[in-house]
Coordinates of C-alpha atoms in Angstrom, one line a residue:
Chain A
X1 CA 32.2 92.5 114.5
X2 CA 30.6 95.0 112.2
X3 CA 27.1 93.7 112.8
X4 CA 27.7 93.8 116.5
X5 CA 28.7 97.5 116.3
X6 CA 25.8 98.5 114.2
X7 CA 23.2 96.7 116.2
X8 CA 23.7 99.1 119.0
X9 CA 25.2 102.3 117.5
X10 CA 23.8 104.4 114.8
X11 CA 27.1 106.2 114.6
X12 CA 30.4 104.5 115.5
X13 CA 33.8 106.1 115.4
X14 CA 37.1 104.6 116.5
X15 CA 40.5 106.2 116.2
X16 CA 39.5 108.9 113.8
X17 CA 42.4 111.1 112.7
X18 CA 42.3 114.0 110.3
X19 CA 45.1 116.4 109.4
X20 CA 44.9 119.5 107.2
X21 CA 48.5 120.3 106.0
X22 CA 50.3 120.1 109.3
X23 CA 47.4 121.0 111.5
X24 CA 46.1 118.0 113.4
X25 CA 42.4 118.6 113.6
X26 CA 41.2 115.2 114.9
X27 CA 43.6 113.1 117.0
X28 CA 42.2 109.7 117.6
X29 CA 38.5 110.5 118.2
X30 CA 36.3 107.8 119.6
X31 CA 32.6 108.2 119.8
X32 CA 29.4 106.2 119.4
X33 CA 25.8 107.3 119.4
X34 CA 23.0 104.9 120.3
X35 CA 20.1 104.5 118.0
X36 CA 17.3 106.9 118.8
X37 CA 19.3 109.2 121.0
X38 CA 20.8 112.6 120.6
X39 CA 24.5 113.3 121.3
X40 CA 25.7 116.8 121.5
X41 CA 29.3 117.4 120.4
X42 CA 30.3 120.4 122.5
X43 CA 33.4 122.4 122.0
X44 CA 34.9 125.8 121.1
X45 CA 35.6 127.0 117.6
X46 CA 38.4 124.9 116.0
X47 CA 37.9 121.9 118.3
X48 CA 37.0 119.7 115.3
X49 CA 33.2 119.6 115.5
X50 CA 32.5 120.5 111.9
X51 CA 35.3 118.3 110.6
X52 CA 33.8 115.4 112.4
X53 CA 30.4 116.0 110.9
X54 CA 31.9 116.5 107.4
X55 CA 33.6 113.1 107.7
X56 CA 30.4 111.4 108.9
X57 CA 28.4 112.9 106.1
X58 CA 31.0 111.8 103.5
X59 CA 32.1 115.3 102.5
X60 CA 35.7 114.7 103.8
X61 CA 37.6 111.5 103.9
X62 CA 39.3 110.5 107.2
X63 CA 43.1 109.9 107.3
X64 CA 42.6 107.0 109.7
X65 CA 39.9 105.4 111.7
X66 CA 36.9 103.0 111.7
X67 CA 33.8 105.0 111.0
X68 CA 30.3 103.5 110.5
X69 CA 27.0 105.4 110.0
X70 CA 23.9 103.3 110.3
X71 CA 26.2 100.3 109.7
X72 CA 27.8 101.6 106.5
X73 CA 31.5 102.5 106.2
X74 CA 31.8 106.2 105.3
X75 CA 34.7 105.5 102.9
X76 CA 33.8 102.2 101.3
X77 CA 30.0 102.6 101.3
X78 CA 29.7 106.4 101.0
X79 CA 26.6 106.2 98.7
X80 CA 24.7 104.0 101.2
X81 CA 25.7 106.4 103.9
X82 CA 24.2 109.3 101.9
X83 CA 20.9 107.4 101.6
X84 CA 20.7 107.3 105.4
X85 CA 21.6 110.8 106.5
X86 CA 20.2 114.3 106.5
X87 CA 22.7 117.1 106.9
X88 CA 22.0 120.6 108.1
X89 CA 25.2 122.6 108.0
X90 CA 26.4 125.9 109.6
X91 CA 25.1 127.8 106.6
X92 CA 21.5 127.8 105.6
X93 CA 22.2 126.1 102.3
X94 CA 19.0 126.8 100.4
X95 CA 18.6 127.9 96.8
X96 CA 17.8 131.6 97.1
X97 CA 16.1 132.0 93.8
X98 CA 13.7 129.1 94.3
X99 CA 10.8 129.2 96.6
X100 CA 10.6 127.2 99.9
X101 CA 8.3 124.7 98.3
X102 CA 10.5 124.3 95.1
X103 CA 13.5 123.8 97.3
X104 CA 11.8 121.0 99.2
X105 CA 10.4 119.3 96.1
X106 CA 13.8 119.4 94.4
X107 CA 15.4 117.9 97.5
X108 CA 12.8 115.1 97.6
X109 CA 13.5 114.3 93.9
X110 CA 17.3 114.2 94.6
X111 CA 16.7 111.7 97.4
X112 CA 14.8 109.8 94.6
X113 CA 11.4 110.1 96.2
X114 CA 8.7 109.9 93.6
X115 CA 7.3 113.3 92.3
X116 CA 4.0 112.8 94.1
X117 CA 5.7 111.8 97.3
X118 CA 8.1 114.8 97.1
X119 CA 5.2 117.2 96.7
X120 CA 3.3 115.6 99.6
X121 CA 6.3 115.6 102.0
X122 CA 7.1 119.2 101.0
X123 CA 3.5 120.3 102.0
X124 CA 3.8 118.4 105.2
X125 CA 7.1 119.9 106.2
X126 CA 6.1 123.5 105.2
X127 CA 3.1 123.0 107.6
X128 CA 5.1 121.5 110.4
X129 CA 7.9 124.1 110.3
X130 CA 5.5 127.0 110.0
X131 CA 6.8 128.1 106.5
X132 CA 3.5 127.7 104.7
X133 CA 2.7 131.5 104.5
X134 CA 6.1 132.0 102.8
X135 CA 6.1 128.8 100.8
X136 CA 5.8 130.4 97.4
X137 CA 8.2 133.2 97.9
X138 CA 11.8 133.0 96.8
X139 CA 13.9 132.1 99.9
X140 CA 16.1 135.2 99.5
X141 CA 13.1 137.1 101.1
X142 CA 13.1 134.8 104.2
X143 CA 14.3 135.8 107.6
X144 CA 17.3 134.1 109.1
X145 CA 15.2 131.9 111.3
X146 CA 12.9 130.8 108.6
X147 CA 15.8 130.0 106.3
X148 CA 17.3 127.8 109.0
X149 CA 13.9 126.0 109.5
X150 CA 13.7 125.4 105.7
X151 CA 17.3 124.2 105.7
X152 CA 16.4 121.7 108.4
X153 CA 13.2 120.7 106.6
X154 CA 15.3 120.0 103.5
X155 CA 17.5 117.5 105.3
X156 CA 14.4 115.7 106.7
X157 CA 12.4 115.3 103.4
X158 CA 13.4 111.6 102.9
X159 CA 13.0 110.6 106.6
X160 CA 16.7 110.0 107.2
X161 CA 17.2 107.8 110.2
X162 CA 20.3 109.8 111.1
X163 CA 20.5 113.5 111.2
X164 CA 23.5 115.8 111.6
X165 CA 22.9 119.3 112.9
X166 CA 26.0 121.3 112.7
X167 CA 25.5 124.4 114.9
X168 CA 21.9 124.7 113.9
X169 CA 21.3 127.8 116.0
X170 CA 24.6 129.7 115.6
X171 CA 23.7 133.3 114.7
X172 CA 20.0 133.1 115.4
X173 CA 18.2 135.5 117.7
X174 CA 16.9 134.1 121.0
X175 CA 13.4 133.7 119.8
X176 CA 14.3 131.8 116.6
X177 CA 16.7 129.7 118.7
X178 CA 13.8 128.6 121.0
X179 CA 11.7 127.7 117.9
X180 CA 14.5 125.6 116.6
X181 CA 14.9 123.9 119.9
X182 CA 11.2 123.0 119.8
X183 CA 11.6 121.5 116.4
X184 CA 14.7 119.5 117.4
X185 CA 13.0 118.2 120.6
X186 CA 10.1 116.9 118.4
X187 CA 12.6 115.1 116.1
X188 CA 13.9 113.4 119.1
X189 CA 10.5 112.2 120.2
X190 CA 9.9 110.7 116.8
X191 CA 12.9 108.4 117.2
X192 CA 15.6 109.9 115.0
X193 CA 19.2 109.6 115.9
X194 CA 20.8 113.0 116.0
X195 CA 24.3 114.3 116.3
X196 CA 24.2 117.9 117.2
X197 CA 27.3 120.2 117.3
X198 CA 27.2 123.3 119.3
X199 CA 29.3 125.8 121.2
X200 CA 26.3 126.8 123.4
X201 CA 26.4 124.9 126.6
X202 CA 22.8 125.7 127.3
X203 CA 21.8 124.1 124.0
X204 CA 23.6 120.8 124.8
X205 CA 22.2 120.8 128.3
X206 CA 18.7 121.3 127.2
X207 CA 18.5 119.0 124.2
X208 CA 20.9 116.1 124.3
X209 CA 20.8 112.7 126.0
X210 CA 24.6 112.5 126.0
X211 CA 27.2 115.3 125.8
X212 CA 30.7 114.8 124.5
X213 CA 33.1 117.6 125.1
X214 CA 35.5 118.0 122.3
X215 CA 38.7 119.9 122.6
X216 CA 41.8 119.9 120.4
X217 CA 40.5 117.0 118.3
X218 CA 39.8 114.6 121.2
X219 CA 36.8 113.8 123.4
X220 CA 37.8 114.9 126.8
X221 CA 34.6 113.9 128.6
X222 CA 31.4 112.2 127.8
X223 CA 28.2 111.6 129.8
X224 CA 24.8 113.0 130.5
X225 CA 24.6 116.7 131.5
X226 CA 24.1 115.6 135.1
X227 CA 27.0 113.2 135.1
X228 CA 29.2 115.9 133.7
X229 CA 28.0 118.5 136.2
X230 CA 28.5 116.0 139.1
X231 CA 32.2 115.9 138.2
X232 CA 32.6 119.6 139.2
X233 CA 30.7 119.4 142.5
X234 CA 27.2 119.7 143.8
X235 CA 24.8 122.5 144.3
X236 CA 25.6 124.9 147.1
X237 CA 24.3 128.1 148.7
X238 CA 26.6 131.0 148.6
X239 CA 26.3 133.5 151.5
X240 CA 28.2 136.7 152.1
X241 CA 27.9 137.8 155.8
X242 CA 27.5 141.6 156.3
X243 CA 29.6 142.1 159.4
X244 CA 32.9 140.4 159.8
X245 CA 32.2 140.2 163.6
X246 CA 29.3 137.9 162.9
X247 CA 31.4 135.6 160.7
X248 CA 32.6 133.1 163.3
X249 CA 29.2 132.8 164.9
X250 CA 27.6 132.1 161.5
X251 CA 30.2 129.5 160.7
X252 CA 29.6 127.6 164.0
X253 CA 25.8 127.7 163.6
X254 CA 25.9 126.5 160.0
X255 CA 28.5 123.9 160.6
X256 CA 27.8 120.7 158.5
X257 CA 29.4 118.6 155.8
X258 CA 30.6 120.3 152.7
X259 CA 31.0 123.7 154.2
X260 CA 33.6 126.0 152.8
X261 CA 34.5 129.5 154.0
X262 CA 36.6 132.5 153.3
X263 CA 36.8 134.9 156.2
X264 CA 38.5 137.7 154.3
X265 CA 35.7 137.8 151.8
X266 CA 33.1 137.0 154.5
X267 CA 31.9 134.1 152.3
X268 CA 30.4 130.8 153.3
X269 CA 29.4 128.0 150.9
X270 CA 27.0 125.4 152.2
X271 CA 26.4 122.2 150.2
X272 CA 22.7 121.7 149.6
X273 CA 20.2 119.7 147.6
X274 CA 18.8 123.0 146.4
X275 CA 15.3 122.5 147.9
X276 CA 13.3 125.4 149.4
X277 CA 13.4 123.6 152.7
X278 CA 17.2 123.6 152.8
X279 CA 17.3 127.3 151.9
X280 CA 14.7 128.1 154.5
X281 CA 16.6 126.2 157.2
X282 CA 19.7 128.3 156.6
X283 CA 17.8 131.5 156.5
X284 CA 16.0 130.5 159.8
X285 CA 19.4 130.0 161.5
X286 CA 20.7 133.3 160.3
X287 CA 17.4 135.0 161.3
X288 CA 17.3 133.6 164.8
X289 CA 20.9 134.7 165.4
X290 CA 20.2 138.1 163.8
X291 CA 23.0 137.7 161.4
X292 CA 22.6 140.1 158.4
X293 CA 23.9 139.1 155.0
X294 CA 25.1 141.1 152.0
X295 CA 24.2 138.5 149.4
X296 CA 22.9 135.0 149.0
X297 CA 22.6 132.8 146.0
X298 CA 21.9 129.2 145.1
X299 CA 24.5 128.0 142.8
X300 CA 24.0 125.0 140.4
X301 CA 27.0 123.7 138.5
X302 CA 26.6 124.5 134.8
X303 CA 28.3 123.0 131.8
X304 CA 30.3 126.2 131.8
X305 CA 31.8 125.0 135.0
X306 CA 32.4 121.6 133.5
X307 CA 34.2 123.1 130.5
X308 CA 36.3 125.4 132.7
X309 CA 37.2 122.5 134.9
X310 CA 38.1 120.2 132.0
X311 CA 40.1 122.6 129.9
X312 CA 41.1 125.4 132.3
X313 CA 39.5 128.0 130.1
X314 CA 36.0 129.2 129.3
X315 CA 34.2 128.2 126.2
X316 CA 33.9 131.2 124.0
X317 CA 30.8 131.8 122.1
X318 CA 32.5 133.5 119.2
X319 CA 29.8 135.6 117.6
X320 CA 32.1 136.7 114.8
X321 CA 31.4 133.4 113.1
X322 CA 27.8 134.4 112.8
X323 CA 27.0 134.4 109.2
X324 CA 25.1 137.2 107.6
X325 CA 22.3 135.2 105.9
X326 CA 20.5 138.2 104.9
X327 CA 23.3 139.9 103.0
X328 CA 22.1 138.9 99.6
X329 CA 22.5 141.3 96.7
Chain B
X1 CA 3.9 128.1 116.5
X2 CA 2.9 124.6 115.8
X3 CA 5.6 122.1 115.5
X4 CA 4.4 118.7 115.0
X5 CA 6.7 116.2 113.4
X6 CA 5.7 112.9 112.0
X7 CA 8.9 111.0 111.4
X8 CA 8.8 107.3 111.1
X9 CA 9.7 105.4 114.2
X10 CA 12.9 103.5 113.7
X11 CA 12.7 100.2 115.5
X12 CA 16.1 98.4 115.8
X13 CA 14.9 95.4 113.8
X14 CA 14.2 97.5 110.8
X15 CA 17.6 99.3 110.6
X16 CA 18.8 99.9 107.1
X17 CA 15.6 98.7 105.6
X18 CA 13.3 101.5 106.6
X19 CA 10.5 102.1 104.2
X20 CA 11.2 105.6 103.2
X21 CA 9.3 105.4 99.9
X22 CA 12.5 105.8 98.0
X23 CA 12.1 104.7 94.5
X24 CA 14.9 102.1 93.8
X25 CA 13.2 100.2 91.1
X26 CA 15.4 101.6 88.3
X27 CA 19.0 101.2 87.3
X28 CA 21.9 103.6 88.0
X29 CA 21.7 105.3 84.6
X30 CA 18.1 106.2 85.2
X31 CA 18.9 107.9 88.5
X32 CA 21.9 109.7 87.0
X33 CA 19.7 111.1 84.3
X34 CA 17.0 112.0 86.8
X35 CA 19.5 113.8 89.0
X36 CA 20.8 115.8 86.0
X37 CA 17.2 116.5 84.9
X38 CA 16.2 117.8 88.3
X39 CA 19.2 120.0 88.5
X40 CA 18.9 121.3 85.0
X41 CA 15.4 122.4 85.9
X42 CA 16.8 124.1 88.9
X43 CA 19.3 126.1 86.9
X44 CA 16.8 126.9 84.2
X45 CA 14.5 128.3 86.8
X46 CA 17.3 130.6 87.8
X47 CA 17.0 132.1 84.3
X48 CA 13.3 132.9 84.7
X49 CA 13.6 133.9 88.3
X50 CA 16.5 136.2 87.7
X51 CA 15.5 138.1 84.5
X52 CA 18.0 140.9 85.2
X53 CA 20.8 138.5 84.3
X54 CA 19.2 137.4 81.1
X55 CA 18.4 141.0 80.2
X56 CA 22.0 142.0 80.9
X57 CA 23.5 139.2 78.8
X58 CA 21.1 140.1 75.9
X59 CA 21.2 143.9 76.0
X60 CA 25.0 144.3 76.3
X61 CA 25.9 142.5 73.0
X62 CA 23.3 144.6 71.2
X63 CA 24.9 147.7 72.5
X64 CA 28.3 146.4 71.3
X65 CA 26.8 145.6 67.9
X66 CA 25.4 149.1 67.6
X67 CA 28.7 150.7 68.7
X68 CA 30.7 148.8 66.1
X69 CA 28.1 149.1 63.4
X70 CA 27.7 152.9 63.7
X71 CA 30.7 154.3 65.5
X72 CA 33.8 152.2 64.5
X73 CA 32.4 150.3 61.5
X74 CA 32.8 153.2 59.0
X75 CA 36.6 153.2 59.6
X76 CA 37.0 149.4 59.2
X77 CA 37.7 147.9 55.8
X78 CA 36.3 144.4 55.4
X79 CA 36.9 143.9 51.7
X80 CA 34.1 142.4 49.8
X81 CA 31.7 141.9 52.7
X82 CA 29.6 144.8 54.2
X83 CA 30.8 145.6 57.7
X84 CA 27.5 144.7 59.4
X85 CA 27.6 141.3 57.7
X86 CA 31.2 140.8 58.8
X87 CA 30.4 141.9 62.4
X88 CA 27.5 139.7 63.4
X89 CA 29.5 136.5 63.6
X90 CA 32.1 138.2 65.8
X91 CA 29.5 139.7 68.1
X92 CA 27.6 136.4 68.3
X93 CA 30.7 134.4 69.4
X94 CA 31.7 137.1 71.9
X95 CA 28.2 136.9 73.4
X96 CA 28.4 133.2 73.6
X97 CA 31.7 133.3 75.3
X98 CA 30.7 135.8 77.9
X99 CA 27.3 134.0 78.4
X100 CA 29.0 130.7 78.9
X101 CA 30.9 132.2 81.8
X102 CA 27.7 132.4 83.8
X103 CA 28.5 128.8 84.9
X104 CA 31.5 130.0 86.8
X105 CA 29.5 132.5 88.7
X106 CA 26.7 130.0 89.4
X107 CA 29.2 127.4 90.6
X108 CA 31.1 129.8 92.8
X109 CA 27.9 131.1 94.3
X110 CA 26.7 127.5 95.1
X111 CA 30.0 126.8 96.9
X112 CA 29.8 130.0 98.9
X113 CA 26.3 129.3 100.0
X114 CA 27.0 125.8 101.1
X115 CA 24.7 124.3 98.5
X116 CA 27.5 122.3 97.0
X117 CA 28.1 120.7 100.4
X118 CA 24.4 119.9 100.7
X119 CA 24.4 118.3 97.2
X120 CA 27.5 116.3 98.0
X121 CA 25.9 114.8 101.0
X122 CA 23.1 113.4 98.8
X123 CA 23.0 110.1 97.0
X124 CA 23.3 111.8 93.6
X125 CA 25.5 111.8 90.6
X126 CA 28.5 113.9 91.5
X127 CA 28.7 116.3 88.6
X128 CA 24.9 116.7 88.1
X129 CA 24.9 120.1 89.8
X130 CA 27.5 121.5 87.3
X131 CA 25.8 119.8 84.4
X132 CA 22.6 121.7 85.4
X133 CA 24.4 125.1 85.3
X134 CA 26.1 124.2 82.0
X135 CA 22.8 123.2 80.3
X136 CA 21.2 126.4 81.6
X137 CA 24.0 128.4 79.8
X138 CA 23.0 126.6 76.6
X139 CA 19.4 127.8 77.0
X140 CA 20.4 131.3 78.0
X141 CA 22.8 131.6 75.1
X142 CA 20.3 130.2 72.7
X143 CA 17.8 132.9 73.7
X144 CA 20.5 135.7 73.5
X145 CA 21.6 134.5 70.1
X146 CA 18.1 134.6 68.6
X147 CA 17.5 138.1 70.0
X148 CA 20.9 139.3 68.7
X149 CA 20.4 137.9 65.2
X150 CA 16.9 139.3 64.9
X151 CA 18.1 142.8 66.0
X152 CA 20.9 142.6 63.5
X153 CA 18.4 142.2 60.7
X154 CA 17.1 145.6 61.6
X155 CA 20.4 147.3 61.1
X156 CA 21.2 145.9 57.8
X157 CA 22.5 142.4 58.4
X158 CA 21.7 140.3 55.3
X159 CA 22.6 136.6 55.9
X160 CA 22.8 134.2 53.0
X161 CA 22.5 131.0 55.0
X162 CA 19.9 128.4 54.1
X163 CA 18.1 126.2 56.7
X164 CA 20.8 123.6 56.7
X165 CA 23.5 126.3 57.3
X166 CA 21.5 127.9 60.1
X167 CA 21.2 124.5 61.8
X168 CA 25.0 124.1 61.5
X169 CA 25.5 127.7 62.9
X170 CA 23.4 127.0 66.0
X171 CA 25.0 123.5 66.4
X172 CA 28.5 125.1 66.4
X173 CA 27.3 128.0 68.6
X174 CA 26.0 125.6 71.2
X175 CA 28.9 123.3 71.1
X176 CA 31.2 126.3 71.6
X177 CA 29.0 127.4 74.6
X178 CA 29.1 123.9 76.0
X179 CA 32.9 123.8 75.9
X180 CA 33.4 127.3 77.4
X181 CA 30.9 126.5 80.1
X182 CA 32.9 123.5 81.3
X183 CA 36.1 125.6 81.4
X184 CA 34.0 128.2 83.4
X185 CA 33.0 125.4 85.8
X186 CA 36.7 124.8 86.5
X187 CA 37.1 128.5 87.3
X188 CA 34.1 128.5 89.5
X189 CA 35.5 125.5 91.4
X190 CA 38.9 127.0 91.8
X191 CA 37.8 130.6 92.6
X192 CA 38.4 131.9 96.1
X193 CA 35.3 134.1 95.9
X194 CA 32.4 135.0 93.7
X195 CA 34.1 138.4 92.9
X196 CA 37.3 136.8 91.8
X197 CA 35.6 134.5 89.5
X198 CA 34.2 137.4 87.5
X199 CA 37.7 138.8 87.0
X200 CA 39.0 135.3 86.1
X201 CA 36.4 135.0 83.4
X202 CA 37.0 138.4 82.1
X203 CA 40.8 138.0 81.7
X204 CA 40.2 134.7 80.0
X205 CA 37.6 135.8 77.4
X206 CA 38.4 139.4 76.8
X207 CA 41.8 138.9 75.0
X208 CA 40.5 135.9 73.1
X209 CA 37.5 137.8 71.7
X210 CA 39.2 141.1 71.0
X211 CA 42.5 139.7 69.6
X212 CA 40.6 137.8 67.0
X213 CA 38.8 138.2 63.8
X214 CA 35.6 139.3 65.6
X215 CA 35.6 143.0 64.8
X216 CA 38.3 143.7 62.3
X217 CA 40.1 141.5 59.7
X218 CA 43.3 140.2 61.2
X219 CA 45.5 141.5 58.3
X220 CA 45.2 145.0 59.8
X221 CA 47.0 143.9 63.0
X222 CA 50.8 144.1 63.7
X223 CA 52.4 140.7 62.9
X224 CA 52.7 139.3 66.4
X225 CA 49.1 140.0 67.2
X226 CA 48.1 138.7 63.8
X227 CA 49.9 135.4 64.4
X228 CA 48.1 135.0 67.7
X229 CA 44.7 136.1 66.4
X230 CA 44.8 133.9 63.3
X231 CA 45.6 130.7 65.2
X232 CA 43.6 131.0 68.4
X233 CA 40.4 128.9 68.7
X234 CA 37.9 131.8 68.9
X235 CA 39.0 133.1 65.5
X236 CA 38.4 129.7 63.9
X237 CA 34.9 129.6 65.4
X238 CA 34.1 133.1 64.3
X239 CA 35.4 132.5 60.7
X240 CA 33.4 129.2 60.5
X241 CA 30.2 130.9 61.6
X242 CA 30.8 133.9 59.4
X243 CA 31.4 131.6 56.4
X244 CA 28.1 129.8 57.1
X245 CA 26.2 133.1 57.6
X246 CA 27.4 135.3 54.8
X247 CA 29.1 132.9 52.4
X248 CA 32.8 133.8 53.0
X249 CA 35.3 131.0 52.5
X250 CA 35.1 128.4 55.3
X251 CA 38.5 126.8 54.6
X252 CA 39.6 124.5 57.5
X253 CA 37.9 126.7 60.1
X254 CA 35.0 124.4 60.6
X255 CA 37.1 121.3 61.3
X256 CA 39.6 123.1 63.4
X257 CA 36.7 124.6 65.5
X258 CA 35.3 121.1 66.1
X259 CA 38.6 119.8 67.2
X260 CA 39.1 122.7 69.6
X261 CA 35.7 122.3 71.2
X262 CA 35.8 118.5 71.5
X263 CA 39.4 118.3 72.8
X264 CA 38.6 121.1 75.3
X265 CA 35.6 119.1 76.6
X266 CA 37.6 115.9 76.8
X267 CA 40.1 117.7 79.1
X268 CA 37.7 119.9 81.1
X269 CA 34.9 117.5 82.0
X270 CA 37.2 115.0 84.0
X271 CA 39.0 118.0 85.6
X272 CA 35.6 119.4 86.7
X273 CA 34.4 116.1 88.1
X274 CA 37.7 115.7 90.0
X275 CA 37.6 119.2 91.4
X276 CA 34.0 118.9 92.4
X277 CA 34.7 115.9 94.6
X278 CA 37.6 117.6 96.2
X279 CA 36.2 121.1 96.5
X280 CA 34.6 122.0 99.8
X281 CA 34.2 125.1 101.8

């Protein structure tokens, strides 16, 4: 049974429960991540994302559940699990007195790479992550983005087959976030299995093969971004007619499947495939009938819509959790 | 920017046996010692990369020594021994005690920065991180002690110890540092913040060093304080070092000091290991 599970899934979780005091953080979580794919665990603050990652990386013990990482039980075989994972947490956990290079070599040695191999890998990662110019400066002089890149590099030094990225871009400026995304996409191409947690829908949408929406300690939906979006409806064109007197005419002319309207607001929604041709067709009709409009937009369902649909509330990107990585004394 | 990763491909057939050039040819003990060694080097680098801290922990005791030698010393009667000869052992032990508290700060800082979590997710010996900080305290205290004793020679300190006695003095000084550092590690693991750990250490060490035989003979104290001062561990350590340095009577102080240090270690090391496994952010 165990071999069967691990043949397919790099991460396998069944019935995971975790309670802190009387707060139930995880209430029977089920999840599996296929080898060589990335799963994004998406959810608001307090949904249980970090707790899940901490259990998978052996920092916390589960109350209940069957949890395997690369075929090893996280409780019974914690040490083997540690040999197979790289963890990048929410905080850029680098030694601030040591230089970037020293941090990397130290981490290589702690993964029991040989000294020469640690030095070689450090050099390689400094180059790949664009840290070389700052390699020999203490990391307390690094920018937030560079620290995060080093943090990620530290977790990759021993080529772990499974990588946990716990909110790797929280608190980064947009440019650093894009850089980080580039790095993560490359990790994917190289065949690593990645579990990413994020509260940014855009991030999950852009990077992940599969998205699991976590809320109140349970997975409430799982699928590809497109599958999830499909659950909340298709693309549509949203038109606001200028004059109420034109409204009925417009409605008749545009009549087709999937049309919705609201006369009071002078709104019409037409389902579409989002192609230029479809948009032009609608504009042509309005033009030939000389119907003026106040507004028109093409609306694609976003993961925000998905989250709203599933939970009845919006995902809040709580910026107050942003750490101040530069506030060193 | 150029981002070009070269991770190994992970074909399904090779799961769990990926060649990651991890050296696994040695036994567990070898790796445990390697982990400790790597993390001792880390903590020692903190000394050289953060010279302000070393400077502070070296200069402050010298200021204290000058203060007591020249300001208070004239009013203190130490019987047959000159005050400066009496004082150095007290200042030395106080320096060691405060120096050994650095572990509590280092541990609390590592926890706050998430470094402890990172280390706990690695396949390493659990307590190696703390062992690294504790050993760094030994190195730092050794340096401070030498500077302090040399400075003392310039202000009239005239030790009578021979080589064998100096070796015993430093052995006891380092054993004492070692046992205080492990207690400091517990404080660091229990502390809610880096700031609070500083106060914890202060409240622990301050009364023990001042209500002791460090600066004045205990027979000048009121009876209740005297009972405390004469029976608490720091006094025994001071009296033992003083006896070895300037030839006062050592009595049972040496043995009692050893018993205190060793029994403290026997208790604090397992507690530290337990707390380290439990402690997370």
